[in-house]
CSV table of C-alpha atoms in Angstrom, one decimal:
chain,number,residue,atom,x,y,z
A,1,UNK,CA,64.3,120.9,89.2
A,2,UNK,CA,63.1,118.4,91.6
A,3,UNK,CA,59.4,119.5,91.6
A,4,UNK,CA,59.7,119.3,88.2
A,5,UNK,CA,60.6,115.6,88.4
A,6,UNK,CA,58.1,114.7,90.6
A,7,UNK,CA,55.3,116.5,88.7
A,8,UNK,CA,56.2,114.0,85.5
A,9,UNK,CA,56.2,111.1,87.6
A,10,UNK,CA,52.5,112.3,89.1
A,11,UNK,CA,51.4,112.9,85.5
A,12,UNK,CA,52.7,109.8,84.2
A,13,UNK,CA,51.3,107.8,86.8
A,14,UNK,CA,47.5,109.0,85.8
A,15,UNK,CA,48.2,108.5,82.4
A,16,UNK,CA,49.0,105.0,83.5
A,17,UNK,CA,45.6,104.5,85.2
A,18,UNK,CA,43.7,106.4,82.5
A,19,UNK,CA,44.9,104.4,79.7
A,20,UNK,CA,44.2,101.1,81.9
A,21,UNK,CA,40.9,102.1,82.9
A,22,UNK,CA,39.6,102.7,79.7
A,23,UNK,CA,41.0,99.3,78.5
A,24,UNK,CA,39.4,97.6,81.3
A,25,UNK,CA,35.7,97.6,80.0
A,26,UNK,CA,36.5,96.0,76.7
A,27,UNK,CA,34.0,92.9,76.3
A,28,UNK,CA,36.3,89.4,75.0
A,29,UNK,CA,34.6,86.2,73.7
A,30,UNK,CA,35.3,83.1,76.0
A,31,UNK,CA,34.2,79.8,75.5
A,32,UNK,CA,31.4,78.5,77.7
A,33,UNK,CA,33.7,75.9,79.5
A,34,UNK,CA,35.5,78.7,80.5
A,35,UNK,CA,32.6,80.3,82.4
A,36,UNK,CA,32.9,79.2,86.2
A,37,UNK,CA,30.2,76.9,86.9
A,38,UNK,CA,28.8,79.4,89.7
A,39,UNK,CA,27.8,81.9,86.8
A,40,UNK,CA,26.3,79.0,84.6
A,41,UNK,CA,24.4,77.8,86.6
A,42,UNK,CA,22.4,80.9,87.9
A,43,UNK,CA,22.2,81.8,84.3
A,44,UNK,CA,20.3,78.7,83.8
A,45,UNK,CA,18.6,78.9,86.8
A,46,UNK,CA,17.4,82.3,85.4
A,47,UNK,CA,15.9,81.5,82.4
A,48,UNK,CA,15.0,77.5,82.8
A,49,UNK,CA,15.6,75.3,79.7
A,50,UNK,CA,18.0,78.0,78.0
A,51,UNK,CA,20.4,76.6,75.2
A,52,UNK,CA,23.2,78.9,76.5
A,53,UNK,CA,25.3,79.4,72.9
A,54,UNK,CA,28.2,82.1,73.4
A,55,UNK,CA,29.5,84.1,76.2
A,56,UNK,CA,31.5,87.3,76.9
A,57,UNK,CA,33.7,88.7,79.8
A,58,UNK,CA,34.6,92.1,80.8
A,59,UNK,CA,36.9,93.8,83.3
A,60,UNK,CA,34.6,96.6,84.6
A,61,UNK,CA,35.5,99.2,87.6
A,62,UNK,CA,33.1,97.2,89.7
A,63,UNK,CA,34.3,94.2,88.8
A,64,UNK,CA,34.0,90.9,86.3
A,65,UNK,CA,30.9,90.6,84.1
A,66,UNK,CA,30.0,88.1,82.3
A,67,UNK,CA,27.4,88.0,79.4
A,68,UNK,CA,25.6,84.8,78.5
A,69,UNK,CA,23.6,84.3,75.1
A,70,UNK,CA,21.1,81.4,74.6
A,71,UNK,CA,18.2,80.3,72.8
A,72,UNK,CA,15.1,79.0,74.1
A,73,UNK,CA,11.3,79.1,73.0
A,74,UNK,CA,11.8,81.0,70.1
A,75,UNK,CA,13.4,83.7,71.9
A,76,UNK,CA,16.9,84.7,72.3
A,77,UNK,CA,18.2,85.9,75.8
A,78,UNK,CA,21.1,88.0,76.7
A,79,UNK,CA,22.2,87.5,81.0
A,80,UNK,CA,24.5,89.8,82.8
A,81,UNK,CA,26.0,88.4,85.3
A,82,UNK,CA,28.5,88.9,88.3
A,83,UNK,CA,31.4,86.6,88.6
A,84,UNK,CA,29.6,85.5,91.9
A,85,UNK,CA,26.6,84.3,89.7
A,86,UNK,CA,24.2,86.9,90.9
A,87,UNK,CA,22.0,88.0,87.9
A,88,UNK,CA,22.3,92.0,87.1
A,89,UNK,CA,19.8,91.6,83.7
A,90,UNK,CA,18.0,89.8,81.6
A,91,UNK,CA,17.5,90.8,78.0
A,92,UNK,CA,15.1,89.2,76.0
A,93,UNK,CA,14.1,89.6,72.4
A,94,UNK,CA,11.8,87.2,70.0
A,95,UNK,CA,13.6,85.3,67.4
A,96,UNK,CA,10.6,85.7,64.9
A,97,UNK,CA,11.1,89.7,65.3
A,98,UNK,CA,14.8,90.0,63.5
A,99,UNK,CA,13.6,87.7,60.9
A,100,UNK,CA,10.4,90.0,60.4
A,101,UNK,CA,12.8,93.3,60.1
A,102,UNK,CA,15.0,91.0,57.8
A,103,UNK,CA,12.3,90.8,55.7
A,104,UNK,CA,10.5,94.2,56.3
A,105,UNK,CA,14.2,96.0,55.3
A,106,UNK,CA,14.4,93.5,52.0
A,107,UNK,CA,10.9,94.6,50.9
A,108,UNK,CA,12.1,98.0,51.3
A,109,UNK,CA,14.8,97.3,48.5
């Protein structure tokens, strides 16, 4: 009887830290004045002159990520970044394009 006791405490225990770990990754939206000022500023450093407009945060395995949305140039940017403020990507993607398939998908209706 007591292995069996143990064995549900072992079991729910990983259920526990499976159910937790796949709650961890989930991205939530955070005000930019929230964002610590380290991860700011090497986003702006990144891409110089960016109009950073939204940002995200998530609880990953390896740690906290944030990711940083901004305009600039007629492009839109998307930087991933470690709460330490080292960059870990730079997406980048022409403003002009979406508004092209916009118009592209409305000529196909």
């Amino acid at each position: 009887m007591k292995k069996q006791g143990n064995t549900i405490w072992v079991m729910a225990i990983t259920l526990i830290f499976c159910v937790i770990t796949a709650f961890g990754g989930i991205e939530k939206d955070i005000p930019l004045n929230e964002v610590p000022d380290v991860v700011l500023k090497a986003a702006q450093k990144a891409v110089l002159g960016i109009n950073l407009t939204e940002a995200e945060v998530e609880t990953t395995p390896d740690g906290v990520i944030y990711e940083l949305e901004g305009k600039l140039d007629g492009k839109e940017y998307e930087i991933k970044l470690s709460s330490d403020g080292k960059v870990l990507e730079i997406e980048e993607e022409d403003v002009d394009d979406d508004h092209e398939e916009d118009d592209e998908e409305d000529d196909e209706d």
